[in-house]
Short mmCIF file of C-alpha atoms in Angstrom, two decimals:
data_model
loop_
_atom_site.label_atom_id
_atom_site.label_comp_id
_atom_site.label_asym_id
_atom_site.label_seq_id
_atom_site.Cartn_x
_atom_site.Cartn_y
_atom_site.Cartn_z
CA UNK A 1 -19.48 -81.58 -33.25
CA UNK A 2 -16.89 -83.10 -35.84
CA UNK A 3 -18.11 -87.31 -36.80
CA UNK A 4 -15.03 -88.91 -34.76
CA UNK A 5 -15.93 -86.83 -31.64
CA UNK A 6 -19.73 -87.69 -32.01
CA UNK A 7 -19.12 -91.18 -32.25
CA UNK A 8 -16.92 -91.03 -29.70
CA UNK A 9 -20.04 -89.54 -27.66
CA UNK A 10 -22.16 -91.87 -28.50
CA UNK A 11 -19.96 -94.52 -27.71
CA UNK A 12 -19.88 -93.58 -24.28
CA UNK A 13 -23.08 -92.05 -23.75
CA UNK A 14 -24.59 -96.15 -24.56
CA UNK A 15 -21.82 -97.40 -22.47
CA UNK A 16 -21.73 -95.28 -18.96
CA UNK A 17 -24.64 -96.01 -16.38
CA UNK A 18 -25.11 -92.08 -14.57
CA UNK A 19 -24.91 -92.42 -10.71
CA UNK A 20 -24.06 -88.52 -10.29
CA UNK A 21 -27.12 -86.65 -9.90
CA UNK A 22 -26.02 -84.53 -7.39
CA UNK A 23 -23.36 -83.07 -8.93
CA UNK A 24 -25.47 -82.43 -12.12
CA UNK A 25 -28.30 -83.57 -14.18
CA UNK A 26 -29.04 -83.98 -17.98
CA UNK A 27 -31.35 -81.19 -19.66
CA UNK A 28 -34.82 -81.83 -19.52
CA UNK A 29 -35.97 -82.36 -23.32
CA UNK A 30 -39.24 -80.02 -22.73
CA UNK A 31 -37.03 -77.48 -20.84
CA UNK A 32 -34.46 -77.63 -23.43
CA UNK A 33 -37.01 -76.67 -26.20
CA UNK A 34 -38.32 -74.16 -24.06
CA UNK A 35 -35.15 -72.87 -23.87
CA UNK A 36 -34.24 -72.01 -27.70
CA UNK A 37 -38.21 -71.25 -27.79
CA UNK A 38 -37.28 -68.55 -25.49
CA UNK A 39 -33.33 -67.45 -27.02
CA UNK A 40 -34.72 -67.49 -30.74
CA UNK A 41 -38.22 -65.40 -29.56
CA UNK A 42 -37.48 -63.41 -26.45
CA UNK A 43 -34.26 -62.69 -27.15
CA UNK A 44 -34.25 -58.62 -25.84
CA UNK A 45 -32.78 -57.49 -23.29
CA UNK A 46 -35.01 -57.81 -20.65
CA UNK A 47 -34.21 -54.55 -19.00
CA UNK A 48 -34.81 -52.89 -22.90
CA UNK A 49 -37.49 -50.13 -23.08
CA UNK A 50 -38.23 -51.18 -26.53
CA UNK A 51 -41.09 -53.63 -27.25
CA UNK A 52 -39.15 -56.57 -27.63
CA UNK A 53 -37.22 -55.74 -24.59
CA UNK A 54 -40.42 -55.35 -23.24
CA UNK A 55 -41.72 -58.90 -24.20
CA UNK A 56 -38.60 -60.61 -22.79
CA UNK A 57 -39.28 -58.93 -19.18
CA UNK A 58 -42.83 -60.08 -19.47
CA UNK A 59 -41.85 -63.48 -19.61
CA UNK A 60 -39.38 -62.60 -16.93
CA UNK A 61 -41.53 -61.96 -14.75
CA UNK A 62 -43.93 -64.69 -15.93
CA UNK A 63 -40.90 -67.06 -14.62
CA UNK A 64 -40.47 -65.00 -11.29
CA UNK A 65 -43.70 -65.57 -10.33
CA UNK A 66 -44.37 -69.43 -11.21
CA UNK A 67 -40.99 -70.10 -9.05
CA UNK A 68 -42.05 -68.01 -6.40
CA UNK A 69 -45.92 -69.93 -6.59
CA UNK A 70 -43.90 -73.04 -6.41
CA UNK A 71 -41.51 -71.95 -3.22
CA UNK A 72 -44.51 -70.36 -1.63
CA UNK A 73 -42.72 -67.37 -1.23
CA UNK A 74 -43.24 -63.44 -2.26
CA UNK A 75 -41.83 -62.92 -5.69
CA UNK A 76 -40.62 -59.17 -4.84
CA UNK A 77 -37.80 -61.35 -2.66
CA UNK A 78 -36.81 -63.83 -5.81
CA UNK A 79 -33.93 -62.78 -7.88
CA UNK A 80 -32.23 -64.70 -10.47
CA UNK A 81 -28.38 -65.62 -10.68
CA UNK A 82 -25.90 -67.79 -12.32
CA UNK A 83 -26.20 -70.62 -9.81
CA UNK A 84 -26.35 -71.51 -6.39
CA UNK A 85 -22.66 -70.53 -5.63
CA UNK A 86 -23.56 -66.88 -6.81
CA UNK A 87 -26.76 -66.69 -5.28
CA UNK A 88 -25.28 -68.19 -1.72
CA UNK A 89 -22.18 -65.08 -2.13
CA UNK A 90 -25.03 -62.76 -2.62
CA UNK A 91 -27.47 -63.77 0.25
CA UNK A 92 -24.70 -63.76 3.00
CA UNK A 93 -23.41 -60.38 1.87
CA UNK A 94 -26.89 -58.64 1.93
CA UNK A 95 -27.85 -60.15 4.97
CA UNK A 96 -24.50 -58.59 6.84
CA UNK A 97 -25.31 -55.96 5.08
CA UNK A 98 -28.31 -55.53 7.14
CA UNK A 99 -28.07 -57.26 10.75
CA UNK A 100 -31.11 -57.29 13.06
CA UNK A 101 -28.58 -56.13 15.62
CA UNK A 102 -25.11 -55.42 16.26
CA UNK A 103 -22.35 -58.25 16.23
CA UNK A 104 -19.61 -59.90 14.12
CA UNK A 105 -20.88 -63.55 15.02
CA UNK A 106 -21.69 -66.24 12.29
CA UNK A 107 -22.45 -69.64 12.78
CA UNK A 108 -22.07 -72.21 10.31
CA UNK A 109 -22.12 -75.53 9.43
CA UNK A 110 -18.39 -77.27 8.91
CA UNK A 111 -20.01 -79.94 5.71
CA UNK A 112 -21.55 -76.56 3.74
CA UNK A 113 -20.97 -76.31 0.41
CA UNK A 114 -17.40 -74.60 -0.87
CA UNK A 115 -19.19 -71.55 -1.76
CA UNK A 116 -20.58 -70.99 1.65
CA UNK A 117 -16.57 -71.50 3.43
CA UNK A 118 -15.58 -69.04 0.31
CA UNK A 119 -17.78 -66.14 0.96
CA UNK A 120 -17.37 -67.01 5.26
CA UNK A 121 -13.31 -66.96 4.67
CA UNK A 122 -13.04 -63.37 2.72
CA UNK A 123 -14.99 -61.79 5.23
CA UNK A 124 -12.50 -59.12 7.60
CA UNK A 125 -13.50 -59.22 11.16
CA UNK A 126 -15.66 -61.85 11.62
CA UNK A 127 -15.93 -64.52 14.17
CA UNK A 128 -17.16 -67.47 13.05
CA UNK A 129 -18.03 -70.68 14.81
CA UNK A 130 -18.61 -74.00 12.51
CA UNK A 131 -20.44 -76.94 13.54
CA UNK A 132 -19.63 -80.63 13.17
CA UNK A 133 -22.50 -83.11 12.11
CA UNK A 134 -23.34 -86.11 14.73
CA UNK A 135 -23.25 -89.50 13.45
CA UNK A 136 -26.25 -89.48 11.78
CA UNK A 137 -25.21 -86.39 9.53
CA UNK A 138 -26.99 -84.29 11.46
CA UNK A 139 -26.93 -80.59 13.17
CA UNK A 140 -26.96 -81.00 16.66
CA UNK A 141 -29.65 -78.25 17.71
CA UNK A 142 -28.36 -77.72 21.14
CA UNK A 143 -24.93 -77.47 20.22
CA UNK A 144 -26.15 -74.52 17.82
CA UNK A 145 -28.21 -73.15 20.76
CA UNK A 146 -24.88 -72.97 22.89
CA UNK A 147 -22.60 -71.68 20.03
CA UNK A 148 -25.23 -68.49 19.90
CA UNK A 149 -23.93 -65.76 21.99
CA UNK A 150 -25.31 -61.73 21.88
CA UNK A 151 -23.23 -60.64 19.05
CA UNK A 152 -24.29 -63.59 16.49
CA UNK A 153 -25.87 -61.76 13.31
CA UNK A 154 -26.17 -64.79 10.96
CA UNK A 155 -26.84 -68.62 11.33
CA UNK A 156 -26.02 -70.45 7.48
CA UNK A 157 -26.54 -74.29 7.93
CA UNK A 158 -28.12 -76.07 4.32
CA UNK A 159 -30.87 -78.12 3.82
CA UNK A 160 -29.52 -81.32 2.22
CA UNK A 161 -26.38 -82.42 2.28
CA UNK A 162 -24.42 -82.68 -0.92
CA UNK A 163 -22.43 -85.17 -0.08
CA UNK A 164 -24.74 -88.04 2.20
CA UNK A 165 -28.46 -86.29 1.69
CA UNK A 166 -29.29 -86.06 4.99
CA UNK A 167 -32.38 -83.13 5.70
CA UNK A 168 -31.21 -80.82 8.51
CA UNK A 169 -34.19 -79.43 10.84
CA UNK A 170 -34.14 -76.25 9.30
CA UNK A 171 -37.26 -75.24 11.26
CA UNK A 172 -36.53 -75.66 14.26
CA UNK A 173 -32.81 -73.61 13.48
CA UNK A 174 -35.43 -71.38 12.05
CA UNK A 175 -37.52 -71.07 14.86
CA UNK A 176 -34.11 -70.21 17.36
CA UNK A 177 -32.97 -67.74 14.65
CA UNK A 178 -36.58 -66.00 14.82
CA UNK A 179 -36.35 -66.17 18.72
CA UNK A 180 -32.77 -64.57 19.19
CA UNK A 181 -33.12 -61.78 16.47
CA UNK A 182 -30.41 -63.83 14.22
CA UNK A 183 -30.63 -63.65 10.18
CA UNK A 184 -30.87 -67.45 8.40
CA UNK A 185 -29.38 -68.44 5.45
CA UNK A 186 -29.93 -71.80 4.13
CA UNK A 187 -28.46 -73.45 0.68
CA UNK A 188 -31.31 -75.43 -0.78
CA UNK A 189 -29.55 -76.31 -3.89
CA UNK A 190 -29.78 -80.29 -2.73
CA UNK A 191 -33.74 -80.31 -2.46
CA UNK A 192 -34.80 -78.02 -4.89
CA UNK A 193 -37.45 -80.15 -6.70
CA UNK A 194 -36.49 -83.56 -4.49
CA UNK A 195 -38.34 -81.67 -1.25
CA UNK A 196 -41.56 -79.39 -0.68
CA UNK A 197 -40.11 -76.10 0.43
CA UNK A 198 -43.36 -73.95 0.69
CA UNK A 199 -43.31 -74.48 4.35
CA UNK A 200 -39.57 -73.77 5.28
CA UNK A 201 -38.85 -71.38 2.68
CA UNK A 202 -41.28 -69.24 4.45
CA UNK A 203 -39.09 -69.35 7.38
CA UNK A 204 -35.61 -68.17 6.37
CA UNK A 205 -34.30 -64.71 5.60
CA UNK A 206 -32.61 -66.18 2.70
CA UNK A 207 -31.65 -69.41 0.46
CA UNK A 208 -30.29 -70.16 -2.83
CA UNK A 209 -31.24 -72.29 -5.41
CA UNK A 210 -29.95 -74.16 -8.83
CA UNK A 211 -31.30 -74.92 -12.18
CA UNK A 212 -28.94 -78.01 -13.53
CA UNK A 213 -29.88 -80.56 -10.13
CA UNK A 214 -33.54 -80.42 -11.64
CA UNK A 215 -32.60 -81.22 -15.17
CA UNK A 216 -32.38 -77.41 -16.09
CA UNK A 217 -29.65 -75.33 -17.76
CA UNK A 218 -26.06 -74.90 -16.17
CA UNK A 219 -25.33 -71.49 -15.34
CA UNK A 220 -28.86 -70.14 -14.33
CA UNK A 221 -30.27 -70.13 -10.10
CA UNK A 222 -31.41 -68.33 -7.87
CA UNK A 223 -31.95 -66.70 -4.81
CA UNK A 224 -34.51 -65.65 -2.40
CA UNK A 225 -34.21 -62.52 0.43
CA UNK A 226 -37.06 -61.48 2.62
CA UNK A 227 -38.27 -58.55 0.87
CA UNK A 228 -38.58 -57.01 4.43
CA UNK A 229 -34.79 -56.89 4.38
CA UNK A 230 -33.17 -53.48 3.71
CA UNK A 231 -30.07 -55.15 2.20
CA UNK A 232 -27.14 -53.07 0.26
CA UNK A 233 -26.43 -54.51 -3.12
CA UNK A 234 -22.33 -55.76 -2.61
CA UNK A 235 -21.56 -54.63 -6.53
CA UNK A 236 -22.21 -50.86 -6.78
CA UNK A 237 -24.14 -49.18 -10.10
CA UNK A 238 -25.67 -53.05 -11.27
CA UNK A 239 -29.15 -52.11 -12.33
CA UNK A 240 -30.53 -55.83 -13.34
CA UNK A 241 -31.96 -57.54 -10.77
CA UNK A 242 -33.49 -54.42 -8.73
CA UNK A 243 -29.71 -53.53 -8.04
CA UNK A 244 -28.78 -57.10 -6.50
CA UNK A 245 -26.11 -58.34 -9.54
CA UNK A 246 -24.82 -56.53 -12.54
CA UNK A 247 -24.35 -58.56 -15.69
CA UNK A 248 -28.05 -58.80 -18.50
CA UNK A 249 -30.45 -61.48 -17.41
CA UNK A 250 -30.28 -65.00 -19.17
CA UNK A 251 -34.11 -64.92 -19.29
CA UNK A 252 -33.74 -68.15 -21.53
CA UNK A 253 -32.48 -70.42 -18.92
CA UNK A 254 -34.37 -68.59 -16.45
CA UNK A 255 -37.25 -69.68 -18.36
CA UNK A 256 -36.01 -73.63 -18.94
CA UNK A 257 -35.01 -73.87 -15.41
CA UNK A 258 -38.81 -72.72 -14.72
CA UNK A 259 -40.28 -75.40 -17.23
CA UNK A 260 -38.33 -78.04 -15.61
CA UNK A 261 -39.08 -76.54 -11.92
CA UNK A 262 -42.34 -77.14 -12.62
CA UNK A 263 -42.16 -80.74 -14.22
CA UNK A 264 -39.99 -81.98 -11.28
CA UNK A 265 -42.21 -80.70 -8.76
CA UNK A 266 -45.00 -82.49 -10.18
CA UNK A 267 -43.38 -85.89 -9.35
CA UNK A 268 -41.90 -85.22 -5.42
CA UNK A 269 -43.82 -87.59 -3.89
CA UNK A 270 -43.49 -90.21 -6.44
CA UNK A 271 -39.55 -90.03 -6.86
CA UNK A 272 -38.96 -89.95 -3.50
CA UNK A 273 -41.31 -93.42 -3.34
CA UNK A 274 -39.23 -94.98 -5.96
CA UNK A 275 -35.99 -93.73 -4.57
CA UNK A 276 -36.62 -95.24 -1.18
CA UNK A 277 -37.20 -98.81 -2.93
CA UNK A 278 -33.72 -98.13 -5.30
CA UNK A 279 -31.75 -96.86 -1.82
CA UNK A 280 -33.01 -100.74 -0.48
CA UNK A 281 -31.92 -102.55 -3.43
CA UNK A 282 -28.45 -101.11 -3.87
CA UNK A 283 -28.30 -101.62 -0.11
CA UNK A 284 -29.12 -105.45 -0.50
CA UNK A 285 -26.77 -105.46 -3.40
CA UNK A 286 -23.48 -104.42 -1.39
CA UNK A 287 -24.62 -107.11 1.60
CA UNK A 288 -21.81 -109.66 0.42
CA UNK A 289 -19.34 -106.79 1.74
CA UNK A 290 -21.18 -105.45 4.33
CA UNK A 291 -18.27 -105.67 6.85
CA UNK A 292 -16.26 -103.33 4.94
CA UNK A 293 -19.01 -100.60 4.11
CA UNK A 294 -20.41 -98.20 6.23
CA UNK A 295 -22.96 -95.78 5.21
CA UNK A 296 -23.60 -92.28 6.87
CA UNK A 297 -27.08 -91.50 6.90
CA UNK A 298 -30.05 -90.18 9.12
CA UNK A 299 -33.30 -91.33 10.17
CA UNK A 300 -35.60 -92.35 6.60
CA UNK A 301 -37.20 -88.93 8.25
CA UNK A 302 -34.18 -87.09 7.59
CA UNK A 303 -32.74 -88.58 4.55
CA UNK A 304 -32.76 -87.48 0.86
CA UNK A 305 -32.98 -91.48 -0.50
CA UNK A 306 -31.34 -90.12 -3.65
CA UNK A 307 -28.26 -89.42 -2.05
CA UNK A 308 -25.85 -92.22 -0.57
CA UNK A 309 -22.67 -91.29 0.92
CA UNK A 310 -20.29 -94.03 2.20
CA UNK A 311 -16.36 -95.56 2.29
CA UNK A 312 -15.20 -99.01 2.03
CA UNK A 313 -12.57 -99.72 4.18
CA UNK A 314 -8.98 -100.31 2.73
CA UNK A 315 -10.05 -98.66 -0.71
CA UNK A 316 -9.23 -95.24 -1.61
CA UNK A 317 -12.81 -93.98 -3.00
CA UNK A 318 -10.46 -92.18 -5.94
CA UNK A 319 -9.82 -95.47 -6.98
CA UNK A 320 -12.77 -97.12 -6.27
CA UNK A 321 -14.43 -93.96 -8.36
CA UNK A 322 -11.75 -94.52 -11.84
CA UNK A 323 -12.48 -98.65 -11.38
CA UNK A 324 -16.12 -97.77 -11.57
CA UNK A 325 -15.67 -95.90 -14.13
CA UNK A 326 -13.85 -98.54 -15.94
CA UNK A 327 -16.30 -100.51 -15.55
CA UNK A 328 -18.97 -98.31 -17.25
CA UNK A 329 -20.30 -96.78 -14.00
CA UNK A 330 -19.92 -92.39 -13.15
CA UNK A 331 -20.31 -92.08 -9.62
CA UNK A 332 -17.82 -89.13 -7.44
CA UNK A 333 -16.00 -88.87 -4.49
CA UNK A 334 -18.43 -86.02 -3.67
CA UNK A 335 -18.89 -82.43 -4.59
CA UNK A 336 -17.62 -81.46 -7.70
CA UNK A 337 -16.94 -77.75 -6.65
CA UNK A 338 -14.52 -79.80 -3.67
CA UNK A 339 -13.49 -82.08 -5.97
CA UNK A 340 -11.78 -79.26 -8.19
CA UNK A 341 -9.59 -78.40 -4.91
CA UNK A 342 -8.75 -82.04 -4.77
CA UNK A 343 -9.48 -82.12 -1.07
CA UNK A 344 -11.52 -84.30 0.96
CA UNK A 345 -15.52 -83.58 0.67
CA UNK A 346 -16.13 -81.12 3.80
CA UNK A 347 -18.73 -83.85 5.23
CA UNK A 348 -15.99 -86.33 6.14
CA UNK A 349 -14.68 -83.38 8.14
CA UNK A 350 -17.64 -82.57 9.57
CA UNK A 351 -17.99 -86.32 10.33
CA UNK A 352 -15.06 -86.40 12.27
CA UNK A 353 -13.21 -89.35 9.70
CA UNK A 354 -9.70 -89.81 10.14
CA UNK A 355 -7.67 -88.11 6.68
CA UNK A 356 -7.37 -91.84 5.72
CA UNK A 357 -11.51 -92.85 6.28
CA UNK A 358 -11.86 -89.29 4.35
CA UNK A 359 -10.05 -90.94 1.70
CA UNK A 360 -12.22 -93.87 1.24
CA UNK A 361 -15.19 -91.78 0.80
CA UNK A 362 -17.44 -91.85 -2.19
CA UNK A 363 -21.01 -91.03 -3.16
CA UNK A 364 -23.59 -92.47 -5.07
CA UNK A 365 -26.82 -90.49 -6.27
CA UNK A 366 -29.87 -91.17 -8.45
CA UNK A 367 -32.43 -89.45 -10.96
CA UNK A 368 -35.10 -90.05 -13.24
CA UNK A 369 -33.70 -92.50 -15.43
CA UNK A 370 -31.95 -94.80 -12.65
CA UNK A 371 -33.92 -98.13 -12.55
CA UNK A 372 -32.97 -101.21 -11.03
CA UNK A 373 -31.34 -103.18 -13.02
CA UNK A 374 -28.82 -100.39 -13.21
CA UNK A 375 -28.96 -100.42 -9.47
CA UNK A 376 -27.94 -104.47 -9.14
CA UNK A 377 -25.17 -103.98 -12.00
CA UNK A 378 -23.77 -101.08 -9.73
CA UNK A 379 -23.76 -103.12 -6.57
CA UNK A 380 -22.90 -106.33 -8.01
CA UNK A 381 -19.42 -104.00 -9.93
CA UNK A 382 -18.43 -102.93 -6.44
CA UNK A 383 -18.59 -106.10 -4.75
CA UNK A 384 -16.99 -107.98 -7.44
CA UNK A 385 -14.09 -105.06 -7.14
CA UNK A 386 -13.99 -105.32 -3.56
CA UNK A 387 -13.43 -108.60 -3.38
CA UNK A 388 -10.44 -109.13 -5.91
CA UNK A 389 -8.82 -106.19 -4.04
CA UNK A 390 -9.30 -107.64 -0.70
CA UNK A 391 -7.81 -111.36 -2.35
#
């Protein structure tokens, strides 16, 4: 990096307070140094028949297994991608390629992530239903129930929310899947390291994961298929990944995003403590304007506290977003992969807000180095810019 652009870094890296962890997260220092432990001494290919190939697939593996021991799942089903848009593509495709039963149904949710509406919208002869969330974010289970009909062959609804963190009840979608002969995908991108997912990873026939929400690498995920799935692999002749991607395995993000799978996990309970009290400050902090915010959010039950999605009437949340910003604040407008289609986040959709509420909408998220005093700067910034736009 040339001096001017360093300082330049610098500059702003003092000067920015980070409210944007669910779009992405910093590297983890340990995971970082596990990665270039990993490029500079594993560095075969792991699919090599050579020794140091050979050494690289062994710690591979090594990763496979930890992740899997973490998810509580069977490692022969865990395969690695580039992220959780690639490993969503690939869990949809190999489920259709496989359907319990006959049928061209799918049923999805309307707020899934972009990657889930791009894989749904190429498909040729599909019908597919989406569902709206209620007012508390939320999946309406009997609406789901009544949207099945003989011919559905896949149910894709995510865990968390990108955009307002609320938990959908994946196991009891789970449960009707199981019931009706119905494959379930599920994007668990959102609570990957913010929610235990031994117990409902066990239940799907598929989900997809990412490394940078957990402070690991960009470009490295992954995804998980029932290994009692006779899928077809959608890209013909790839032999990495057992046949399920082409392309030779980045086995030293693989093994970061491991390192800091397993340093996150460690602290679930305890972030999700402290994120509950920061949730309640910032809360407190935005009561002076209370009549013009409004918050969509589920039951404390139901609800990722990291995560708050909300508008403020009369203010475009692009602007509200750049005056942040100018104020030394990053917060977003909601996902980034939406955000590069400059269209409204699919949640507000989902939501049923008008294209003008969609407009106010913005999102606020936290991580490991949020504290509070960051918290009362943020919510004192927006009141203070609420206030001179409303005078």
């Amino acid at each position: 990096m040339a001096p001017g652009a360093r300082q330049k870094y610098e500059y702003w890296r003092l000067l920015m307070i980070y409210f944007d962890f669910a779009a992405t997260t910093p590297l983890d220092s340990e995971a970082a140094e596990v990665f270039v432990q990993a490029s500079t001494e594993f560095y075969g290919n792991s699919s090599s028949l050579h020794d140091i190939g050979g050494q690289s697939q062994d710690l591979l593996e090594n990763c496979r297994e930890e992740l899997a021991n973490l998810l509580g799942v069977n490692k022969k089903g865990l395969y690695f991608t580039s992220g959780g848009s690639e490993g969503n593509f690939l869990a949809i495709e190999a489920l259709l390629s496989a359907p319990k039963k006959v049928g061209k149904h799918i049923i999805a949710g309307l707020a899934e992530h972009s990657s889930i509406h791009g894989v749904l919208n190429r498909l040729e002869g599909y019908n597919i239903t989406f569902l709206p969330l209620n007012s508390s974010g939320l999946i309406n289970v009997e609406e789901l129930e009544q949207a099945i009909i003989p011919e559905t062959v896949l149910v894709t609804i995510q865990h968390v929310n990108s955009e307002i963190g609320t938990v959908q009840p994946i196991e009891k979608i789970a449960r009707i899947c199981k019931e009706r002969d119905i494959h379930f995908h599920s994007d668990i991108v959102q609570s990957f390291g913010k929610i235990e997912l031994a117990k409902i990873a066990q239940l799907v026939s598929s989900f997809a994961f990412s490394g940078h929400k957990i402070y690991g690498p960009k470009g490295v995920g992954g995804v998980y298929i029932d290994p009692a799935i006779s899928w077809r692999a959608f890209f013909p002749g790839g032999s990495h990944e057992r046949g399920l991607r082409p392309g030779t395995v980045n086995v030293p993000a693989i093994a970061a995003m491991t390192a800091a799978a397993q340093k996150v996990n460690e602290h679930i309970v305890e972030n999700h403590t402290r994120f509950l009290k920061i949730r309640a400050i910032l809360m407190e902090s935005l009561h002076p304007i209370k009549e013009f915010v409004h918050v969509y959010e589920a039951d404390p039950g139901s609800q990722l506290p990291s995560i708050i999605g909300l508008r403020i009437s009369g203010i475009e949340g692009q602007w509200m977003m750049l005056e942040c910003n100018r104020h030394g604040f990053a917060i977003s407008t909601g996902s980034a992969c939406q955000i590069g289609m400059q269209s409204p986040a699919k949640v507000t959709q989902a939501l049923g807000l008008s294209p003008q509420e969609a407009k106010e909408f913005i999102r606020i998220s936290f991580g490991k180095t949020t504290n509070r005093e960051d918290v009362i700067k943020l919510g004192e910034t927006i009141v203070d810019i609420v206030k001179k736009f409303k005078r």
